[in-house]
Each structure stands twice: as C-alpha cells, then as structure tokens.
C-alpha cells in the first residue's frame, strides 16, 4: 500500500466539522440538532447579490483573471476607502474564500520549518493551513480570565526566533470574539517593524463589532505598508459562505507579485461568485445595521443565559459571533459526542465545537467549547437550556 504523506497524517481534523457524522446519526434518530458548532449564519444574503447571478448576461462561463476581475477589485478598493483603508485594485488578489487567501499568505511568506506566532485560542483552520505549509505555529496564550486580551508585548518578543516570519491575528476574533484596540494594533505594528516580520490580520469579521467600539485595521497604521497582509472574505459580511470569494490585500508589491503566482497556478477565482460579490458591495448600510443589532441581541441573550449556569465561564465577545465557553467537565470532545449520541430534551439536542482544536498547545481548551451565535434568540435560549440540563447529568 503506497504511503500517505507525513504532512497528510499530521493534518488536523476540523473541530467544527469532525462531529458531523454524529449529528447525522442524531437526525436519523429523528432528533432536532441546534447547530452552535459552525459559523454559518442564518441571515439572508442581500437580494442584490442573489439577483446579480440570476440576471447576468454571460454566454460563456469563462475563467476570470487570476487576480480577480479588475472591475470587482476596483470596487473592493472603494469599499476599503470607505473603511479608511487606502489601497488600490493592484493591492488586491481575489481568492476562493478567505481560506485560500490564508493558504496563499502562508505560501507567499513562509518556507517549511518557519514559525508563525498566533494568539491562542485561534481559528482552528490556522492549524490546518500551517500543517499544509510545513509551518510551525508558535502560540502566545491569551486567557479567558483576561477576556482574551492581547498578551503583553514581552510575551511576543520572547517567542521570536530567527525562524519567525509573521504574527497572525484574527480581528475581531474567531473563536474568542475579541476586538483588538487601536493601541494593541499599534503595539503589534511596533514589534513587526522592529523584528522585520509580516503582520497578517484576518479581518473577515470587520463589520461585526459591538458596544460602539469600532474596528482598527492593520492597514490604517502608517509605516506598515511592507509588513501588513489582510485576509478578507464575503462569507460572513454578506452571509455568502457558499460563494467562496475572499481576497488578500497588501501594499507590499513583492507579496502581491508572489501571491499572484499562486493564484495563476489555480487559474481563477469563481466567475459567477465574483459577479454576486461585486453586486453585494452595493448592500445598503441599513442591512448591516439590522444584522449587527440582531447579533448584539443574540450575544446578550446567550451570555446572560450561559452566566446563569453554575460552573460555566464565558468571556463577553465584542465582535464576530463566537464565544469560548469553559465548562465544569474534563473533556469537551467526549461531551460534544455524548450530546449528539445520548442526550436530548423532547427530541432536541445541540452540536458544539470542542475547543481543543482552537489551540495548538496540547492539553489546552479541553474543558472548553466554542459556540457560534448564528441562530435566532429563541433557539439560543433553548440550546443553552439543553446545555444546562446536560451538564447536570453528564459524567466525564
Ligand atoms: C477567522 C476566519 N478566517 C477565515 C475564514 C474562512 O472563511 P471563507 O473561506 O469562507 O472565506 C473563516 C471561516 O469561518 C473564519 O472564521
């Protein structure tokens, strides 16, 4: 039998998706499963984007340019300008989701054996993209007790070695909901300039900020032009996860030139989805106002209900739509399976993401889960009640 690569064997399963077969078994038993495991919003995609693919005038569904259609990139640049991020279309490469932008970023700036420092817990697939690129994740621990604030600068500096190529942050954060302050971004900017590193910011949740705090992008920092790489996506912004469109943005010409070679190798991002994404850029502000109000209300209900459960600890998210929840159990992997296999209230149960997969430090997050508040308030209240009742009888 030919052998599978070491890299392939080391590739981690997604904690968000690995329990899907257990959920499918639960459906077969006739159970309703509340999906708190995945960031698939139930919010409607803007009609303007859906209409654009219904009424297009193409007679050949052709490739586009590898860097994405120029018209679309010009319009993205205008969107950034509205967000006080000043780039032009040549600084943008359209990708097949933020996922491909991350893979391209790793491909562009790292070699096998290089290191990337990431505040932990982090978006689980950073582990996968690093493994695929032969890169070592060096975690810097952020703690639930501190609401997952950025660890002190000295903690980063202690971790920098000759192999360090970049610091990667997710802002606002998945899975923590943490929103970095302007001061924190400035501190990171200082470190990367001092040590000549790249700073990659995954800003796919840019619009989702709460409590009147606004987002500060790494590309709003002066002097970071050669260091900053933004990862972006339409998936969550317009509830268009299935479009598979994202982009990589950098003012560093060498980064763009190199990323373009990776983009050429995979030919082109999806054509129809670029049409939908271009149209989505005309989505009125009222859409976002409504969506953000809805997420704030969901967050408030969720956190309030979780705080009522004895032994449960949760940090208050300031952005995105996730939170890490610490539970009075030992192993959330086993707990999450048990919820799907052996527990229900009147035929209803929940699916959660065990948090260990959002860490790279072995043994971390074992008593934590990630919850995505992508369901309506009524379902969230029901889901937290299921969690509460389950914890009363669960034995590790
Ligand atoms: C932080 C973060 N980055 C990137 C992605 C990738 O999203 P997509 O490939 O759908 O753009 C996700 C998806 O959940 C995410 O949460």
CSV table of C-alpha atoms and ligand atoms in Angstrom, one decimal:
chain,number,residue,atom,x,y,z
A,1,UNK,CA,0.0,0.0,0.0
A,2,UNK,CA,1.6,3.3,-1.0
A,3,UNK,CA,2.2,5.6,2.0
A,4,UNK,CA,0.3,8.8,2.8
A,5,UNK,CA,2.5,11.8,3.4
A,6,UNK,CA,3.6,12.7,6.9
A,7,UNK,CA,2.0,16.1,6.3
A,8,UNK,CA,-1.3,14.4,5.4
A,9,UNK,CA,-1.2,12.3,8.5
A,10,UNK,CA,-0.5,15.3,10.7
A,11,UNK,CA,-3.2,17.4,9.0
A,12,UNK,CA,-5.7,18.1,11.9
A,13,UNK,CA,-9.4,17.4,11.6
A,14,UNK,CA,-11.6,20.5,11.8
A,15,UNK,CA,-13.2,20.6,15.3
A,16,UNK,CA,-16.0,22.4,13.7
A,17,UNK,CA,-16.9,19.7,11.2
A,18,UNK,CA,-15.5,16.4,12.6
A,19,UNK,CA,-18.6,15.6,14.6
A,20,UNK,CA,-20.9,15.9,11.5
A,21,UNK,CA,-21.4,12.0,11.3
A,22,UNK,CA,-22.6,12.1,14.9
A,23,UNK,CA,-25.1,14.8,14.0
A,24,UNK,CA,-26.3,12.8,11.0
A,25,UNK,CA,-26.9,9.8,13.3
A,26,UNK,CA,-28.9,12.1,15.6
A,27,UNK,CA,-31.1,13.2,12.6
A,28,UNK,CA,-31.6,9.6,11.7
A,29,UNK,CA,-33.0,9.1,15.2
A,30,UNK,CA,-35.4,11.9,14.5
A,31,UNK,CA,-33.7,14.4,16.7
A,32,UNK,CA,-33.5,18.1,16.1
A,33,UNK,CA,-30.0,19.4,16.4
A,34,UNK,CA,-29.2,23.1,17.1
A,35,UNK,CA,-26.0,23.9,15.3
A,36,UNK,CA,-23.9,26.0,17.5
A,37,UNK,CA,-20.7,24.5,16.1
A,38,UNK,CA,-20.3,26.3,12.8
A,39,UNK,CA,-20.2,30.0,11.7
A,40,UNK,CA,-22.9,29.5,9.1
A,41,UNK,CA,-25.2,32.5,9.7
A,42,UNK,CA,-29.0,32.1,9.2
A,43,UNK,CA,-29.0,35.7,8.0
A,44,UNK,CA,-30.4,36.3,4.4
A,45,UNK,CA,-27.9,37.1,1.7
A,46,UNK,CA,-28.6,40.6,0.2
A,47,UNK,CA,-31.1,40.3,-2.6
A,48,UNK,CA,-29.0,42.5,-4.8
A,49,UNK,CA,-26.2,39.8,-4.8
A,50,UNK,CA,-28.6,36.9,-5.5
A,51,UNK,CA,-30.3,38.9,-8.3
A,52,UNK,CA,-26.9,39.6,-9.9
A,53,UNK,CA,-26.3,35.9,-10.7
A,54,UNK,CA,-29.9,35.4,-11.9
A,55,UNK,CA,-29.8,38.2,-14.5
A,56,UNK,CA,-26.3,38.2,-15.7
A,57,UNK,CA,-25.7,38.3,-19.5
A,58,UNK,CA,-22.9,35.8,-19.8
A,59,UNK,CA,-23.0,33.2,-22.6
A,60,UNK,CA,-19.7,31.6,-21.6
A,61,UNK,CA,-18.9,30.9,-18.0
A,62,UNK,CA,-15.2,31.7,-18.6
A,63,UNK,CA,-12.2,32.0,-16.3
A,64,UNK,CA,-11.5,35.5,-15.0
A,65,UNK,CA,-8.1,36.9,-14.4
A,66,UNK,CA,-6.1,35.1,-11.8
A,67,UNK,CA,-6.1,38.1,-9.5
A,68,UNK,CA,-9.8,38.5,-10.0
A,69,UNK,CA,-11.8,40.8,-12.3
A,70,UNK,CA,-10.4,44.3,-12.4
A,71,UNK,CA,-13.9,45.8,-12.1
A,72,UNK,CA,-14.5,43.9,-8.9
A,73,UNK,CA,-11.1,44.8,-7.5
A,74,UNK,CA,-11.7,48.4,-8.2
A,75,UNK,CA,-15.0,48.3,-6.4
A,76,UNK,CA,-13.4,46.4,-3.4
A,77,UNK,CA,-10.8,49.3,-3.2
A,78,UNK,CA,-13.7,51.7,-2.9
A,79,UNK,CA,-15.2,49.6,-0.1
A,80,UNK,CA,-11.8,49.8,1.7
A,81,UNK,CA,-11.6,53.5,1.2
A,82,UNK,CA,-15.0,53.8,3.0
A,83,UNK,CA,-13.4,51.9,5.9
A,84,UNK,CA,-10.4,54.3,5.9
A,85,UNK,CA,-8.1,51.6,4.4
A,86,UNK,CA,-6.4,53.2,1.4
A,87,UNK,CA,-5.4,50.7,-1.2
A,88,UNK,CA,-5.9,50.4,-5.0
A,89,UNK,CA,-7.0,47.4,-7.0
A,90,UNK,CA,-3.4,46.4,-7.7
A,91,UNK,CA,-3.0,45.7,-4.0
A,92,UNK,CA,-5.8,43.1,-4.1
A,93,UNK,CA,-5.9,39.5,-5.2
A,94,UNK,CA,-9.3,37.9,-5.2
A,95,UNK,CA,-9.3,34.4,-3.8
A,96,UNK,CA,-11.6,31.4,-3.4
A,97,UNK,CA,-12.7,32.4,0.1
A,98,UNK,CA,-10.6,33.8,2.9
A,99,UNK,CA,-9.4,30.2,3.3
A,100,UNK,CA,-7.4,30.4,0.0
A,101,UNK,CA,-6.1,33.9,0.9
A,102,UNK,CA,-4.7,32.3,4.1
A,103,UNK,CA,-3.1,29.5,2.2
A,104,UNK,CA,-1.6,31.9,-0.3
A,105,UNK,CA,-0.3,34.1,2.5
A,106,UNK,CA,1.5,31.1,4.1
A,107,UNK,CA,2.8,30.1,0.6
A,108,UNK,CA,4.0,33.6,-0.1
A,109,UNK,CA,5.9,34.4,3.1
A,110,UNK,CA,6.9,31.1,4.7
A,111,UNK,CA,9.2,28.1,3.9
A,112,UNK,CA,8.9,24.7,5.6
A,113,UNK,CA,10.2,24.9,9.1
A,114,UNK,CA,9.4,28.6,9.5
A,115,UNK,CA,7.4,29.8,12.5
A,116,UNK,CA,4.3,32.0,12.8
A,117,UNK,CA,3.2,33.4,16.2
A,118,UNK,CA,-0.5,33.3,16.8
A,119,UNK,CA,-2.5,34.4,19.8
A,120,UNK,CA,-4.2,31.3,21.1
A,121,UNK,CA,-7.0,30.2,21.0
A,122,UNK,CA,-7.3,30.9,17.3
A,123,UNK,CA,-9.4,30.0,14.3
A,124,UNK,CA,-8.9,26.2,14.1
A,125,UNK,CA,-8.0,26.1,10.4
A,126,UNK,CA,-4.8,28.1,11.1
A,127,UNK,CA,-3.5,24.8,12.4
A,128,UNK,CA,-4.5,23.1,9.1
A,129,UNK,CA,-3.1,25.8,6.8
A,130,UNK,CA,0.2,25.8,8.8
A,131,UNK,CA,0.5,22.0,8.6
A,132,UNK,CA,-0.2,22.1,4.9
A,133,UNK,CA,2.6,24.6,4.5
A,134,UNK,CA,5.1,22.9,6.9
A,135,UNK,CA,5.0,25.9,9.2
A,136,UNK,CA,5.2,25.7,13.0
A,137,UNK,CA,2.5,27.6,14.9
A,138,UNK,CA,4.0,29.3,18.0
A,139,UNK,CA,1.2,30.2,20.3
A,140,UNK,CA,1.1,33.1,22.6
A,141,UNK,CA,-1.5,32.4,25.2
A,142,UNK,CA,-4.5,34.7,25.7
A,143,UNK,CA,-6.6,33.9,28.7
A,144,UNK,CA,-10.4,33.6,29.3
A,145,UNK,CA,-9.8,35.4,32.7
A,146,UNK,CA,-8.5,38.4,30.7
A,147,UNK,CA,-11.3,38.3,28.2
A,148,UNK,CA,-8.7,37.1,25.7
A,149,UNK,CA,-6.9,40.4,25.5
A,150,UNK,CA,-3.6,40.6,23.7
A,151,UNK,CA,-0.8,39.2,25.9
A,152,UNK,CA,1.9,41.7,26.9
A,153,UNK,CA,4.4,42.6,24.1
A,154,UNK,CA,7.2,40.9,26.0
A,155,UNK,CA,5.4,37.6,25.6
A,156,UNK,CA,5.6,38.0,21.8
A,157,UNK,CA,9.2,39.1,21.9
A,158,UNK,CA,10.2,36.1,24.0
A,159,UNK,CA,8.9,33.9,21.2
A,160,UNK,CA,10.6,35.5,18.3
A,161,UNK,CA,13.4,33.3,16.8
A,162,UNK,CA,15.4,33.6,13.5
A,163,UNK,CA,12.7,31.3,12.0
A,164,UNK,CA,9.8,33.6,12.9
A,165,UNK,CA,8.2,35.0,9.7
A,166,UNK,CA,5.0,36.5,10.9
A,167,UNK,CA,2.5,37.3,13.6
A,168,UNK,CA,-1.1,36.3,12.6
A,169,UNK,CA,-4.1,37.8,14.4
A,170,UNK,CA,-7.8,37.4,13.8
A,171,UNK,CA,-9.6,40.7,14.4
A,172,UNK,CA,-12.4,40.6,15.5
A,173,UNK,CA,-11.5,37.1,16.8
A,174,UNK,CA,-12.9,33.7,16.0
A,175,UNK,CA,-13.3,31.9,18.4
A,176,UNK,CA,-13.0,34.5,21.2
A,177,UNK,CA,-15.0,37.4,19.9
A,178,UNK,CA,-12.1,39.6,21.0
A,179,UNK,CA,-11.7,43.0,19.3
A,180,UNK,CA,-8.2,44.5,19.3
A,181,UNK,CA,-7.9,48.1,20.4
A,182,UNK,CA,-6.1,50.7,18.3
A,183,UNK,CA,-3.3,50.7,20.9
A,184,UNK,CA,-2.9,46.9,20.6
A,185,UNK,CA,-2.6,47.1,16.9
A,186,UNK,CA,0.0,49.9,17.3
A,187,UNK,CA,2.0,47.7,19.7
A,188,UNK,CA,1.9,44.8,17.2
A,189,UNK,CA,3.0,47.2,14.4
A,190,UNK,CA,6.0,48.2,16.6
A,191,UNK,CA,7.1,44.6,17.1
A,192,UNK,CA,6.8,43.6,13.4
A,193,UNK,CA,8.7,46.7,12.3
A,194,UNK,CA,11.4,46.2,15.0
A,195,UNK,CA,11.9,42.5,14.1
A,196,UNK,CA,11.1,42.9,10.4
A,197,UNK,CA,8.2,40.4,10.4
A,198,UNK,CA,5.0,40.3,8.5
A,199,UNK,CA,1.7,41.0,10.3
A,200,UNK,CA,-1.2,39.1,8.9
A,201,UNK,CA,-4.6,40.2,10.0
A,202,UNK,CA,-7.7,38.1,9.3
A,203,UNK,CA,-10.3,40.7,9.2
A,204,UNK,CA,-13.2,38.7,7.8
A,205,UNK,CA,-15.5,39.9,10.6
A,206,UNK,CA,-14.6,43.6,10.2
A,207,UNK,CA,-18.2,44.8,10.2
A,208,UNK,CA,-19.2,42.7,13.2
A,209,UNK,CA,-18.2,45.0,16.2
A,210,UNK,CA,-20.5,45.8,19.1
A,211,UNK,CA,-21.0,48.2,22.0
A,212,UNK,CA,-20.0,51.2,19.9
A,213,UNK,CA,-16.3,50.1,19.6
A,214,UNK,CA,-15.0,50.4,16.0
A,215,UNK,CA,-12.6,48.2,14.2
A,216,UNK,CA,-9.0,49.3,13.6
A,217,UNK,CA,-7.3,47.7,10.6
A,218,UNK,CA,-3.6,47.0,10.4
A,219,UNK,CA,-3.7,48.9,7.1
A,220,UNK,CA,-4.7,52.0,9.0
A,221,UNK,CA,-1.3,52.0,10.6
A,222,UNK,CA,1.3,54.2,9.0
A,223,UNK,CA,4.7,52.6,8.2
A,224,UNK,CA,3.3,49.1,8.0
A,225,UNK,CA,3.0,49.0,4.2
A,226,UNK,CA,5.6,46.4,3.7
A,227,UNK,CA,4.6,44.3,6.6
A,228,UNK,CA,0.8,44.1,6.5
A,229,UNK,CA,-1.3,41.5,4.8
A,230,UNK,CA,-5.1,41.5,5.2
A,231,UNK,CA,-7.2,38.4,4.8
A,232,UNK,CA,-10.8,39.1,3.8
A,233,UNK,CA,-13.9,37.4,2.7
A,234,UNK,CA,-17.5,37.9,1.7
A,235,UNK,CA,-18.6,34.8,3.5
A,236,UNK,CA,-19.8,36.3,6.7
A,237,UNK,CA,-20.1,40.0,5.7
A,238,UNK,CA,-22.9,39.3,3.3
A,239,UNK,CA,-23.9,35.8,4.6
A,240,UNK,CA,-22.4,34.4,1.4
A,241,UNK,CA,-20.4,31.5,2.7
A,242,UNK,CA,-21.2,29.4,-0.4
A,243,UNK,CA,-19.9,32.0,-2.8
A,244,UNK,CA,-16.3,31.1,-1.9
A,245,UNK,CA,-14.9,34.6,-2.5
A,246,UNK,CA,-12.3,36.3,-0.4
A,247,UNK,CA,-9.2,38.4,-1.0
A,248,UNK,CA,-5.7,39.0,0.1
A,249,UNK,CA,-4.6,42.7,0.4
A,250,UNK,CA,-1.1,44.1,0.7
A,251,UNK,CA,0.7,47.3,-0.2
A,252,UNK,CA,3.9,45.2,-0.4
A,253,UNK,CA,4.5,44.7,-4.2
A,254,UNK,CA,6.6,41.6,-3.7
A,255,UNK,CA,3.9,40.0,-1.7
A,256,UNK,CA,1.3,40.7,-4.4
A,257,UNK,CA,3.7,39.6,-7.2
A,258,UNK,CA,4.4,36.3,-5.4
A,259,UNK,CA,0.8,35.7,-4.3
A,260,UNK,CA,-0.2,36.2,-8.0
A,261,UNK,CA,1.9,33.2,-9.0
A,262,UNK,CA,0.0,31.0,-6.5
A,263,UNK,CA,-3.2,32.5,-7.9
A,264,UNK,CA,-2.1,31.8,-11.5
A,265,UNK,CA,-1.4,28.1,-10.6
A,266,UNK,CA,-5.1,27.7,-9.6
A,267,UNK,CA,-6.1,29.7,-12.7
A,268,UNK,CA,-9.0,31.9,-11.5
A,269,UNK,CA,-11.5,32.6,-8.6
A,270,UNK,CA,-15.1,31.6,-9.3
A,271,UNK,CA,-16.6,33.8,-12.0
A,272,UNK,CA,-20.3,33.8,-11.1
A,273,UNK,CA,-19.5,34.3,-7.4
A,274,UNK,CA,-17.4,37.4,-8.3
A,275,UNK,CA,-20.5,38.8,-10.0
A,276,UNK,CA,-22.5,38.2,-6.9
A,277,UNK,CA,-19.8,39.6,-4.6
A,278,UNK,CA,-19.4,42.7,-6.7
A,279,UNK,CA,-23.1,43.4,-6.5
A,280,UNK,CA,-23.0,42.7,-2.8
A,281,UNK,CA,-20.7,45.7,-2.4
A,282,UNK,CA,-23.8,47.9,-3.0
A,283,UNK,CA,-25.6,46.5,0.0
A,284,UNK,CA,-27.1,49.4,1.9
A,285,UNK,CA,-25.8,50.3,5.4
A,286,UNK,CA,-29.3,49.5,6.8
A,287,UNK,CA,-28.7,45.8,6.1
A,288,UNK,CA,-25.6,45.9,8.3
A,289,UNK,CA,-27.3,47.9,11.0
A,290,UNK,CA,-30.1,45.3,11.2
A,291,UNK,CA,-27.7,42.4,11.1
A,292,UNK,CA,-25.5,43.9,13.8
A,293,UNK,CA,-28.5,44.7,16.1
A,294,UNK,CA,-29.5,41.1,15.7
A,295,UNK,CA,-26.1,39.7,16.6
A,296,UNK,CA,-25.9,42.1,19.7
A,297,UNK,CA,-29.3,40.8,20.9
A,298,UNK,CA,-28.3,37.2,20.3
A,299,UNK,CA,-25.0,37.7,22.1
A,300,UNK,CA,-26.7,39.4,25.1
A,301,UNK,CA,-29.2,36.6,25.4
A,302,UNK,CA,-26.6,33.9,25.0
A,303,UNK,CA,-24.1,35.4,27.5
A,304,UNK,CA,-26.9,36.1,30.0
A,305,UNK,CA,-28.2,32.5,29.8
A,306,UNK,CA,-24.8,31.0,30.0
A,307,UNK,CA,-23.9,33.0,33.0
A,308,UNK,CA,-26.8,31.5,34.9
A,309,UNK,CA,-25.3,28.0,34.7
A,310,UNK,CA,-23.2,27.1,37.7
A,311,UNK,CA,-19.6,26.4,36.9
A,312,UNK,CA,-19.7,27.9,33.4
A,313,UNK,CA,-17.3,30.8,32.5
A,314,UNK,CA,-17.6,32.9,29.3
A,315,UNK,CA,-15.8,36.0,28.1
A,316,UNK,CA,-18.0,38.7,26.7
A,317,UNK,CA,-17.4,38.9,22.9
A,318,UNK,CA,-17.0,42.4,21.4
A,319,UNK,CA,-17.1,41.3,17.8
A,320,UNK,CA,-17.6,38.4,15.4
A,321,UNK,CA,-20.3,35.9,16.5
A,322,UNK,CA,-18.5,33.3,18.6
A,323,UNK,CA,-17.5,32.7,22.2
A,324,UNK,CA,-15.4,30.3,24.1
A,325,UNK,CA,-17.3,28.7,27.0
A,326,UNK,CA,-15.5,27.0,29.8
A,327,UNK,CA,-17.5,24.1,31.3
A,328,UNK,CA,-17.2,22.1,34.5
A,329,UNK,CA,-16.1,19.0,32.7
A,330,UNK,CA,-12.8,17.4,31.7
A,331,UNK,CA,-13.2,16.5,28.1
A,332,UNK,CA,-15.4,18.6,25.8
A,333,UNK,CA,-14.7,16.2,22.8
A,334,UNK,CA,-16.4,13.3,24.6
A,335,UNK,CA,-19.1,15.7,25.9
A,336,UNK,CA,-19.9,17.0,22.4
A,337,UNK,CA,-20.2,13.4,21.1
A,338,UNK,CA,-22.4,12.4,24.1
A,339,UNK,CA,-24.7,15.4,23.5
A,340,UNK,CA,-25.4,14.1,19.9
A,341,UNK,CA,-25.5,10.4,20.8
A,342,UNK,CA,-27.1,10.1,24.1
A,343,UNK,CA,-28.8,13.3,25.2
A,344,UNK,CA,-31.9,15.2,24.2
A,345,UNK,CA,-34.8,17.2,25.7
A,346,UNK,CA,-38.0,16.3,23.9
A,347,UNK,CA,-36.1,15.2,20.8
A,348,UNK,CA,-33.8,18.3,20.7
A,349,UNK,CA,-30.1,18.4,21.3
A,350,UNK,CA,-27.1,20.7,20.4
A,351,UNK,CA,-23.9,20.4,18.4
A,352,UNK,CA,-20.9,22.4,19.7
A,353,UNK,CA,-17.3,22.6,18.7
A,354,UNK,CA,-14.8,21.2,21.2
A,355,UNK,CA,-12.3,23.9,21.8
A,356,UNK,CA,-9.1,21.9,22.0
A,357,UNK,CA,-8.8,22.2,18.2
A,358,UNK,CA,-8.6,26.0,18.5
A,359,UNK,CA,-5.4,25.7,20.4
A,360,UNK,CA,-2.0,24.3,19.3
A,361,UNK,CA,-0.7,23.8,22.8
A,362,UNK,CA,-1.6,20.2,23.8
A,363,UNK,CA,-3.9,19.9,26.7
A,364,UNK,CA,-5.4,23.4,26.3
A,365,UNK,CA,-9.1,24.0,25.8
A,366,UNK,CA,-10.1,20.5,26.9
A,367,UNK,CA,-12.8,21.8,29.2
A,368,UNK,CA,-14.0,24.5,26.7
A,369,UNK,CA,-16.3,24.6,23.7
A,370,UNK,CA,-16.9,27.2,21.0
A,371,UNK,CA,-20.4,28.5,20.5
A,372,UNK,CA,-21.4,30.3,17.3
A,373,UNK,CA,-24.4,32.5,17.9
A,374,UNK,CA,-25.8,32.2,14.4
A,375,UNK,CA,-29.3,31.0,15.5
A,376,UNK,CA,-32.3,33.1,16.5
A,377,UNK,CA,-32.7,34.1,20.1
A,378,UNK,CA,-35.5,31.6,20.8
A,379,UNK,CA,-33.3,28.7,19.5
A,380,UNK,CA,-30.3,30.1,21.5
A,381,UNK,CA,-32.3,30.1,24.8
A,382,UNK,CA,-33.5,26.5,24.0
A,383,UNK,CA,-29.9,25.5,23.2
A,384,UNK,CA,-28.4,26.9,26.4
A,385,UNK,CA,-31.2,25.1,28.4
A,386,UNK,CA,-30.2,21.9,26.7
A,387,UNK,CA,-26.6,22.6,27.7
A,388,UNK,CA,-27.6,23.3,31.3
A,389,UNK,CA,-29.7,20.2,31.7
A,390,UNK,CA,-27.0,18.1,30.0
A,391,UNK,CA,-24.3,19.4,32.5
A,392,UNK,CA,-26.5,18.3,35.4
A,393,UNK,CA,-26.3,14.6,34.5
A,394,UNK,CA,-23.1,14.3,32.4
A,395,UNK,CA,-20.2,12.3,34.0
A,396,UNK,CA,-16.7,12.6,32.5
B,1,LIG,C1,-11.5,33.8,11.1
B,1,LIG,C2,-11.8,33.2,9.8
B,1,LIG,N1,-11.0,33.3,8.8
B,1,LIG,C3,-11.2,32.8,7.6
B,1,LIG,C4,-12.4,32.0,7.4
B,1,LIG,C5,-12.5,31.4,6.1
B,1,LIG,O1,-13.7,31.7,5.5
B,1,LIG,P1,-14.0,31.6,3.9
B,1,LIG,O2,-13.1,30.7,3.3
B,1,LIG,O3,-15.5,31.1,3.9
B,1,LIG,O4,-13.9,33.0,3.4
B,1,LIG,C6,-13.3,31.8,8.4
B,1,LIG,C7,-14.5,31.0,8.3
B,1,LIG,O5,-15.2,30.7,9.2
B,1,LIG,C8,-13.0,32.4,9.7
B,1,LIG,O6,-13.8,32.3,10.7
